[in-house]
Coordinates of C-alpha atoms and ligand atoms in Angstrom, one line a residue:
M1390 CA 2.6 176.0 -106.4
T1391 CA -1.1 175.1 -107.0
E1392 CA -0.5 175.3 -110.7
T1393 CA 2.5 173.0 -110.7
T1394 CA 0.9 170.3 -108.5
T1395 CA -2.0 169.9 -111.0
Q1396 CA 0.5 168.9 -113.7
E1397 CA 1.3 165.4 -114.7
P1398 CA 3.9 164.1 -112.2
L1399 CA 7.4 162.9 -113.3
R1400 CA 7.8 159.3 -112.3
V1401 CA 10.7 158.5 -110.1
A1402 CA 12.0 154.9 -109.5
L1403 CA 14.3 154.1 -106.6
L1404 CA 16.6 151.1 -106.8
G1405 CA 17.9 150.2 -103.4
C1406 CA 16.5 151.0 -99.9
G1407 CA 19.4 150.8 -97.5
V1408 CA 20.7 153.7 -95.5
V1409 CA 20.9 156.1 -98.5
G1410 CA 17.8 154.8 -100.3
S1411 CA 15.7 155.2 -97.1
S1412 CA 16.8 158.9 -96.8
V1413 CA 16.1 159.5 -100.5
A1414 CA 12.6 158.0 -100.1
T1415 CA 11.9 160.0 -97.0
I1416 CA 13.1 163.4 -98.4
L1417 CA 11.2 162.8 -101.7
T1418 CA 8.0 162.2 -99.7
E1419 CA 8.3 164.8 -97.0
Q1420 CA 9.6 167.6 -99.2
A1421 CA 7.3 166.8 -102.1
A1422 CA 5.6 170.2 -102.3
D1423 CA 8.9 172.1 -102.3
L1424 CA 10.5 169.8 -104.8
A1425 CA 7.5 170.1 -107.1
A1426 CA 7.7 173.9 -106.9
R1427 CA 11.4 173.9 -107.7
V1428 CA 11.0 171.5 -110.6
G1429 CA 7.8 172.9 -112.1
R1430 CA 6.1 169.4 -111.9
P1431 CA 5.5 167.0 -109.0
L1432 CA 8.0 164.1 -108.5
Q1433 CA 6.1 160.9 -107.9
L1434 CA 7.8 157.9 -106.4
V1435 CA 6.5 155.0 -108.5
G1436 CA 8.4 152.1 -107.0
I1437 CA 11.3 151.1 -104.7
A1438 CA 13.2 148.0 -105.8
V1439 CA 14.5 145.9 -102.9
R1440 CA 16.3 142.6 -102.6
R1441 CA 14.1 141.1 -99.9
A1442 CA 10.4 141.8 -99.8
G1443 CA 9.6 140.8 -96.3
R1444 CA 11.6 143.4 -94.3
D1445 CA 9.9 145.7 -91.9
R1446 CA 10.0 149.2 -93.6
S1447 CA 7.1 150.6 -91.6
G1448 CA 9.3 153.5 -90.4
L1449 CA 9.5 154.9 -93.9
P1450 CA 6.8 157.5 -94.8
V1451 CA 6.0 155.7 -98.1
D1452 CA 3.1 153.5 -99.3
P1453 CA 4.2 149.8 -98.7
A1454 CA 2.7 148.9 -102.1
L1455 CA 5.6 150.7 -103.7
F1456 CA 8.1 148.0 -102.7
T1457 CA 9.0 145.5 -105.4
T1458 CA 11.7 142.9 -106.0
D1459 CA 11.3 143.3 -109.7
A1460 CA 13.9 146.1 -110.4
A1461 CA 14.1 145.2 -114.1
E1462 CA 10.4 145.9 -114.6
L1463 CA 10.5 149.1 -112.4
V1464 CA 13.1 150.8 -114.6
T1465 CA 10.8 150.5 -117.6
R1466 CA 8.1 152.8 -116.2
A1467 CA 10.0 155.8 -114.8
D1468 CA 11.2 159.2 -116.1
I1469 CA 14.1 159.3 -113.6
V1470 CA 15.8 156.3 -112.0
I1471 CA 17.8 156.6 -108.9
E1472 CA 20.4 153.8 -108.4
V1473 CA 21.7 153.3 -104.9
I1474 CA 22.3 149.5 -105.0
G1475 CA 26.1 149.9 -105.5
G1476 CA 28.5 147.4 -107.1
I1477 CA 28.7 146.5 -110.8
D1478 CA 26.0 143.9 -111.2
P1479 CA 23.0 144.2 -111.5
A1480 CA 23.4 148.0 -111.2
R1481 CA 25.0 148.3 -114.7
D1482 CA 22.3 146.4 -116.6
L1483 CA 19.5 148.2 -114.7
I1484 CA 21.0 151.6 -115.5
L1485 CA 21.5 150.7 -119.2
S1486 CA 17.9 149.4 -119.4
A1487 CA 16.5 152.5 -117.7
M1488 CA 18.3 154.7 -120.3
E1489 CA 17.1 152.5 -123.1
H1490 CA 13.5 153.0 -121.8
G1491 CA 14.0 156.8 -121.8
A1492 CA 14.8 157.5 -118.2
S1493 CA 17.4 159.9 -116.9
V1494 CA 19.7 158.2 -114.3
V1495 CA 21.0 159.5 -111.0
T1496 CA 23.5 157.2 -109.3
A1497 CA 25.9 157.1 -106.4
N1498 CA 27.8 154.2 -107.8
K1499 CA 31.5 155.2 -107.8
A1500 CA 32.7 151.7 -108.6
L1501 CA 30.6 151.5 -111.7
L1502 CA 31.5 155.0 -112.9
A1503 CA 35.2 154.3 -112.4
E1504 CA 35.0 151.0 -114.2
D1505 CA 32.5 151.8 -117.0
G1506 CA 31.8 155.5 -117.1
P1507 CA 32.3 155.9 -120.8
A1508 CA 29.8 153.1 -121.6
L1509 CA 27.2 154.8 -119.4
Y1510 CA 27.7 158.2 -121.0
E1511 CA 27.4 156.6 -124.4
A1512 CA 24.1 155.0 -123.5
A1513 CA 22.8 158.2 -122.0
G1514 CA 23.8 160.1 -125.2
K1515 CA 22.2 157.5 -127.5
A1516 CA 18.9 157.7 -125.4
G1517 CA 19.1 161.5 -125.1
V1518 CA 18.8 161.3 -121.3
D1519 CA 20.8 162.7 -118.4
L1520 CA 23.5 160.9 -116.3
Y1521 CA 24.3 162.5 -112.9
Y1522 CA 26.4 161.1 -110.1
E1523 CA 27.3 163.9 -107.6
A1524 CA 26.9 161.5 -104.7
A1525 CA 29.6 159.1 -106.0
V1526 CA 32.4 161.3 -104.8
A1527 CA 32.6 162.8 -101.3
G1528 CA 28.9 162.3 -100.4
A1529 CA 27.2 165.6 -99.7
I1530 CA 30.0 167.8 -100.9
P1531 CA 29.2 169.5 -104.3
I1532 CA 32.4 168.8 -106.1
L1533 CA 31.5 167.1 -109.4
R1534 CA 29.1 169.8 -110.6
P1535 CA 31.6 172.5 -109.8
I1536 CA 34.3 170.7 -111.8
R1537 CA 32.0 169.7 -114.6
E1538 CA 30.1 173.0 -114.9
S1539 CA 31.4 175.9 -112.7
L1540 CA 35.0 175.4 -113.7
A1541 CA 34.3 174.3 -117.3
G1542 CA 35.8 177.6 -118.5
D1543 CA 38.9 177.3 -116.4
D1544 CA 42.0 175.1 -116.6
V1545 CA 42.1 172.7 -113.6
R1546 CA 45.7 171.8 -112.8
K1547 CA 45.4 169.7 -109.6
V1548 CA 42.8 168.1 -107.4
I1549 CA 43.7 166.7 -104.0
G1550 CA 41.0 165.1 -101.9
I1551 CA 40.4 163.5 -98.6
V1552 CA 37.6 161.4 -100.1
N1553 CA 37.3 158.5 -97.7
G1554 CA 35.9 159.2 -94.3
T1555 CA 36.8 155.9 -92.7
T1556 CA 40.5 156.3 -93.3
N1557 CA 40.4 159.9 -92.3
Y1558 CA 38.8 159.0 -89.0
V1559 CA 41.4 156.3 -88.4
L1560 CA 44.3 158.5 -89.2
D1561 CA 42.9 161.4 -87.1
K1562 CA 42.6 159.1 -84.1
M1563 CA 46.1 157.9 -84.6
D1564 CA 47.2 161.5 -84.6
S1565 CA 45.2 162.7 -81.6
T1566 CA 45.7 159.6 -79.4
G1567 CA 49.0 158.1 -80.5
Q1568 CA 47.1 154.8 -81.2
G1569 CA 48.4 152.3 -83.7
F1570 CA 46.5 151.4 -86.9
A1571 CA 44.8 148.2 -85.6
E1572 CA 43.6 149.9 -82.4
A1573 CA 42.2 152.9 -84.3
V1574 CA 40.4 150.7 -86.8
E1575 CA 38.8 148.7 -84.0
Q1576 CA 37.6 151.9 -82.4
A1577 CA 36.2 153.1 -85.8
Q1578 CA 34.4 149.8 -86.2
A1579 CA 32.9 150.0 -82.7
L1580 CA 31.6 153.5 -83.5
G1581 CA 30.2 152.4 -86.9
Y1582 CA 32.6 154.5 -88.9
A1583 CA 34.4 151.4 -90.4
E1584 CA 32.8 148.4 -92.0
A1585 CA 33.3 144.9 -90.4
D1586 CA 35.5 144.2 -93.4
P1587 CA 37.2 147.6 -93.9
T1588 CA 39.4 146.4 -96.9
A1589 CA 37.8 148.7 -99.6
D1590 CA 38.4 151.7 -97.4
V1591 CA 41.8 151.0 -95.7
E1592 CA 43.4 149.6 -98.8
G1593 CA 42.4 152.7 -100.8
F1594 CA 40.0 151.0 -103.4
D1595 CA 37.1 153.3 -102.5
A1596 CA 39.4 156.4 -102.8
A1597 CA 40.9 155.1 -106.1
A1598 CA 37.5 154.9 -107.7
K1599 CA 36.7 158.4 -106.6
A1600 CA 40.1 159.6 -107.9
A1601 CA 39.4 158.1 -111.3
I1602 CA 36.1 160.0 -111.5
L1603 CA 37.7 163.3 -110.4
A1604 CA 40.6 163.0 -112.8
S1605 CA 38.3 162.2 -115.7
L1606 CA 36.2 165.2 -115.2
A1607 CA 39.0 167.6 -114.2
F1608 CA 41.2 166.8 -117.2
H1609 CA 38.7 165.9 -119.8
S1610 CA 40.2 162.4 -120.3
R1611 CA 39.3 158.8 -119.6
V1612 CA 40.7 157.5 -116.4
S1613 CA 39.5 154.2 -114.9
G1614 CA 39.9 152.8 -111.4
N1615 CA 42.6 150.5 -112.7
D1616 CA 44.7 153.5 -113.9
V1617 CA 45.0 154.8 -110.4
Y1618 CA 48.2 154.1 -108.4
R1619 CA 47.0 152.9 -105.0
E1620 CA 48.5 152.4 -101.5
G1621 CA 46.3 152.1 -98.5
I1622 CA 46.9 153.1 -94.9
T1623 CA 47.5 149.6 -93.4
E1624 CA 51.3 150.2 -93.2
V1625 CA 51.1 153.6 -91.6
S1626 CA 52.5 153.2 -88.1
A1627 CA 52.3 155.2 -84.9
A1628 CA 55.9 156.1 -85.6
D1629 CA 55.1 157.6 -89.0
V1630 CA 52.3 159.7 -87.4
Q1631 CA 54.7 160.8 -84.7
A1632 CA 57.3 161.7 -87.3
A1633 CA 54.7 163.8 -89.1
R1634 CA 53.8 165.6 -85.8
E1635 CA 57.5 166.5 -85.4
M1636 CA 57.3 168.3 -88.8
D1637 CA 54.0 170.0 -87.8
C1638 CA 52.3 167.8 -90.3
V1639 CA 49.5 165.2 -90.3
V1640 CA 49.2 162.0 -92.2
K1641 CA 46.2 161.8 -94.6
L1642 CA 45.1 159.4 -97.2
L1643 CA 45.1 161.6 -100.3
A1644 CA 43.6 161.2 -103.7
I1645 CA 45.8 163.2 -105.9
C1646 CA 45.0 164.1 -109.6
E1647 CA 47.4 166.4 -111.4
R1648 CA 48.6 167.4 -114.8
V1649 CA 52.3 166.9 -115.2
A1650 CA 54.8 167.3 -118.0
E1651 CA 55.7 163.9 -119.6
S1652 CA 59.3 163.0 -120.2
A1653 CA 58.4 162.9 -124.0
G1654 CA 57.5 166.6 -123.8
G1655 CA 53.7 166.5 -123.7
E1656 CA 51.4 166.5 -120.8
G1657 CA 50.0 163.6 -118.9
I1658 CA 47.9 162.8 -115.8
S1659 CA 49.3 161.6 -112.5
V1660 CA 46.5 160.0 -110.5
R1661 CA 47.2 158.3 -107.2
V1662 CA 46.0 157.4 -103.8
H1663 CA 48.5 157.1 -101.0
P1664 CA 49.1 158.3 -97.5
A1665 CA 51.1 161.5 -97.3
M1666 CA 52.3 164.0 -94.7
I1667 CA 50.6 167.4 -95.2
P1668 CA 51.2 170.5 -93.1
R1669 CA 48.7 171.2 -90.4
T1670 CA 48.4 174.7 -91.8
H1671 CA 47.2 173.4 -95.2
P1672 CA 43.4 173.5 -95.6
L1673 CA 43.4 169.7 -95.9
G1674 CA 45.4 169.4 -92.7
S1675 CA 42.5 170.6 -90.6
V1676 CA 40.0 168.0 -91.9
R1677 CA 39.2 165.9 -88.8
D1678 CA 37.1 162.9 -87.9
A1679 CA 35.3 161.3 -90.9
Y1680 CA 34.9 164.5 -92.8
N1681 CA 35.9 164.8 -96.5
A1682 CA 37.4 167.7 -98.4
V1683 CA 38.6 168.4 -101.9
F1684 CA 41.2 171.0 -102.7
V1685 CA 41.2 172.2 -106.3
E1686 CA 43.9 174.4 -108.0
S1687 CA 43.0 175.9 -111.3
A1688 CA 44.7 178.5 -113.6
A1689 CA 42.2 181.3 -113.2
A1690 CA 40.3 180.6 -110.1
G1691 CA 43.3 179.7 -108.0
E1692 CA 42.8 177.6 -105.0
L1693 CA 39.4 176.3 -103.9
M1694 CA 38.4 174.1 -101.0
F1695 CA 35.2 172.0 -100.8
Y1696 CA 34.4 170.5 -97.3
G1697 CA 31.7 168.5 -95.7
K1698 CA 30.2 165.0 -95.0
G1699 CA 31.4 162.3 -97.3
A1700 CA 29.0 159.6 -96.3
G1701 CA 25.8 158.8 -94.4
G1702 CA 22.1 158.6 -95.4
D1703 CA 20.9 162.2 -95.4
P1704 CA 24.2 163.8 -96.6
T1705 CA 24.4 161.4 -99.6
A1706 CA 20.6 161.8 -100.3
S1707 CA 21.2 165.6 -100.5
A1708 CA 23.6 165.1 -103.4
I1709 CA 21.2 162.6 -105.1
L1710 CA 18.2 164.9 -104.8
G1711 CA 20.1 167.8 -106.2
D1712 CA 20.8 165.7 -109.2
V1713 CA 17.2 164.5 -109.4
V1714 CA 15.9 168.1 -109.4
T1715 CA 18.4 169.0 -112.1
A1716 CA 17.4 166.1 -114.3
A1717 CA 13.7 166.8 -113.7
R1718 CA 14.1 170.4 -114.6
H1719 CA 15.5 169.3 -118.0
L1720 CA 12.5 167.0 -118.5
V1721 CA 10.2 170.0 -117.8
G1722 CA 12.1 172.8 -119.5
G1723 CA 14.2 170.9 -122.1
G1724 CA 18.0 170.7 -122.3
R1725 CA 20.4 168.0 -121.1
G1726 CA 23.2 167.9 -118.6
P1727 CA 26.8 167.8 -119.9
A1728 CA 27.9 164.8 -121.9
E1729 CA 31.3 163.1 -121.4
T1730 CA 34.2 165.3 -122.3
A1731 CA 37.2 163.2 -123.0
Y1732 CA 38.6 165.3 -125.9
A1733 CA 41.9 166.1 -124.1
D1734 CA 42.7 162.4 -124.1
L1735 CA 45.7 162.8 -121.8
P1736 CA 47.7 159.7 -121.0
V1737 CA 47.8 158.4 -117.4
L1738 CA 51.5 158.4 -116.4
D1739 CA 53.3 155.7 -114.4
M1740 CA 53.7 156.4 -110.7
G1741 CA 57.4 156.5 -111.3
Q1742 CA 56.9 159.7 -113.2
A1743 CA 54.9 161.5 -110.5
L1744 CA 56.7 164.3 -108.9
T1745 CA 56.7 163.9 -105.2
R1746 CA 58.7 164.6 -102.1
Y1747 CA 59.8 162.1 -99.5
H1748 CA 60.3 162.2 -95.7
I1749 CA 62.7 159.4 -94.8
S1750 CA 63.8 158.4 -91.3
I1751 CA 67.0 156.3 -91.2
D1752 CA 68.9 154.6 -88.3
V1753 CA 72.6 154.9 -89.0
A1754 CA 75.9 154.1 -87.3
D1755 CA 77.3 157.2 -85.4
R1756 CA 80.7 157.4 -87.0
P1757 CA 82.7 159.6 -89.4
G1758 CA 81.7 159.5 -93.1
V1759 CA 78.2 158.1 -92.6
L1760 CA 76.4 161.4 -93.5
A1761 CA 78.6 161.7 -96.7
Q1762 CA 77.6 158.1 -97.7
V1763 CA 73.9 158.8 -97.2
A1764 CA 74.1 162.1 -99.1
Q1765 CA 75.9 160.3 -101.9
A1766 CA 72.9 157.8 -102.2
F1767 CA 70.6 160.8 -102.8
A1768 CA 73.0 162.4 -105.3
A1769 CA 73.4 159.2 -107.2
H1770 CA 69.7 159.3 -108.1
D1771 CA 69.7 163.0 -108.8
V1772 CA 67.5 163.6 -105.7
S1773 CA 68.1 166.9 -104.0
I1774 CA 67.9 167.1 -100.2
E1775 CA 65.8 169.9 -98.7
T1776 CA 66.5 169.4 -95.0
V1777 CA 68.5 166.9 -92.8
R1778 CA 68.0 166.6 -89.1
Q1779 CA 70.1 164.3 -86.9
Q1780 CA 69.6 163.1 -83.4
I1781 CA 72.0 161.0 -81.5
I1782 CA 70.8 158.0 -79.5
P1783 CA 73.5 157.2 -77.0
G1784 CA 74.7 153.5 -76.8
A1785 CA 74.8 151.4 -73.6
D1786 CA 78.1 151.3 -71.6
G1787 CA 81.0 150.5 -73.9
E1788 CA 78.9 150.4 -77.0
S1789 CA 78.9 153.1 -79.7
G1790 CA 75.8 155.1 -80.1
K1791 CA 73.6 155.4 -83.2
A1792 CA 72.1 158.3 -85.0
Q1793 CA 68.7 158.9 -86.5
L1794 CA 68.7 160.9 -89.6
I1795 CA 65.5 162.5 -90.9
V1796 CA 65.8 163.7 -94.5
V1797 CA 63.2 165.6 -96.4
T1798 CA 63.8 165.8 -100.1
H1799 CA 62.9 168.4 -102.8
Q1800 CA 60.5 167.3 -105.4
A1801 CA 61.7 164.5 -107.7
P1802 CA 60.3 161.7 -109.8
D1803 CA 58.8 159.0 -107.6
A1804 CA 61.0 156.3 -109.3
A1805 CA 64.2 158.2 -108.3
L1806 CA 63.0 158.6 -104.7
S1807 CA 62.1 154.9 -104.3
A1808 CA 65.4 153.9 -105.9
T1809 CA 67.2 156.1 -103.4
V1810 CA 65.4 154.4 -100.5
E1811 CA 66.4 151.0 -101.9
S1812 CA 70.1 152.1 -102.1
L1813 CA 69.9 153.5 -98.6
G1814 CA 68.8 150.1 -97.3
Q1815 CA 71.8 148.5 -98.9
L1816 CA 74.4 150.8 -97.3
E1817 CA 76.5 149.0 -94.7
T1818 CA 76.3 152.1 -92.4
V1819 CA 72.5 152.1 -92.5
N1820 CA 70.9 150.0 -89.8
E1821 CA 67.4 150.5 -91.0
V1822 CA 65.2 152.8 -93.0
T1823 CA 62.5 153.2 -90.3
S1824 CA 59.9 155.3 -92.1
V1825 CA 59.2 156.5 -95.6
M1826 CA 56.3 158.8 -96.3
R1827 CA 55.5 161.1 -99.2
V1828 CA 55.0 164.8 -98.4
E1829 CA 52.3 167.0 -100.1
G1830 CA 51.3 170.5 -100.0
A1831 CA 54.4 172.0 -98.4
Ligands
LIG2909 N1 33.1 154.1 -97.2 C1 33.2 155.5 -97.7 C2 34.0 156.3 -96.6 C3 31.9 156.1 -97.9 O1 34.4 155.8 -95.6 O2 34.2 157.5 -96.9 C4 31.3 155.8 -99.2 O3 32.0 156.2 -100.2

């Protein structure tokens, strides 16, 4: 260790000093000796770019002279730049400038990666530097490196993730307490799990950016955030969650990336974020609270599950510092991390072509011929029924009762399933389609 610490340090610049940035600065400082030993040279924090200079940051174990509001200048004098500002601007320009000035970049910026990943890779390639972003998906969980490197010799077929902790917390509370969506969100906000404006989480934007990154890496193709079909959890009702319970399932917001056969005969990518019922016995069914997990199916390895904390200062800093050590080792020993691999160039398919299963609850009149009509609506769209359950709700005195039908389908194209639901709604014998939810993993 003595030998390494006498060597010229590698200069590390940190852009952003919020919850994650503070953890990164603290670990870099407090674990300096171990990090130097692992890298082979010391890592020296040369500056921390912040938006406002005057804040009290005395709790951080760093020299106050390191704080600067001039991020553009800071990125020109570093060997490794860590970006934890988030958002597109000014993060993109700062990263590009850092690379042009010869720095490797470690970022947690999922929105930027999902919007402009190929341009960042191109700039990294041109400058001969590394681009790492493990923290952009599922916080502390090592999932991008396993897909990018450990599974590089395998054939990944499907990735299903619970990659948003806020929505997992909300859905878990709805399941365990019977609360409605609004009540569960309020509780999540009170406990600091959900933002004051929870739109990016509950509408699925955050998960969609992460799905785009996962699909790009898993299938060696370019997938951007805009390619991802997205439905959030705002429409998930207590009744939907109860219906799932009755099937021994839980409702989860899933990011699903899979390779599917195209109608034209080739292969394409289905990439989507939506709530779905999943069996409690499925590994993802037991992911509680704000935890994240990613389930990977590949041809040779079979099924793999990655589980852990998807957010928070220290967990996210762990992923960032892992990337920093890797990039630093390359600077010391030579070599570079993997470049973009988009050679497969698979097309992203419409949601209508995704193969899914539906769980549908329908209120119908309780009289002869109704079941046959309902079954005909499924048959007309070539959708095969897996199970049907009926329960009778008796009418008041002198009134006829009604029946609730619960239908679970076999797998079919999503377009056929949604057309079936539309037809059901138009049947004269159907009072109401009360719940529609996709089913995964069963
Ligand atoms: N807001 C995200 C979540 C964490 O709730 O999981 C950052 O990606």
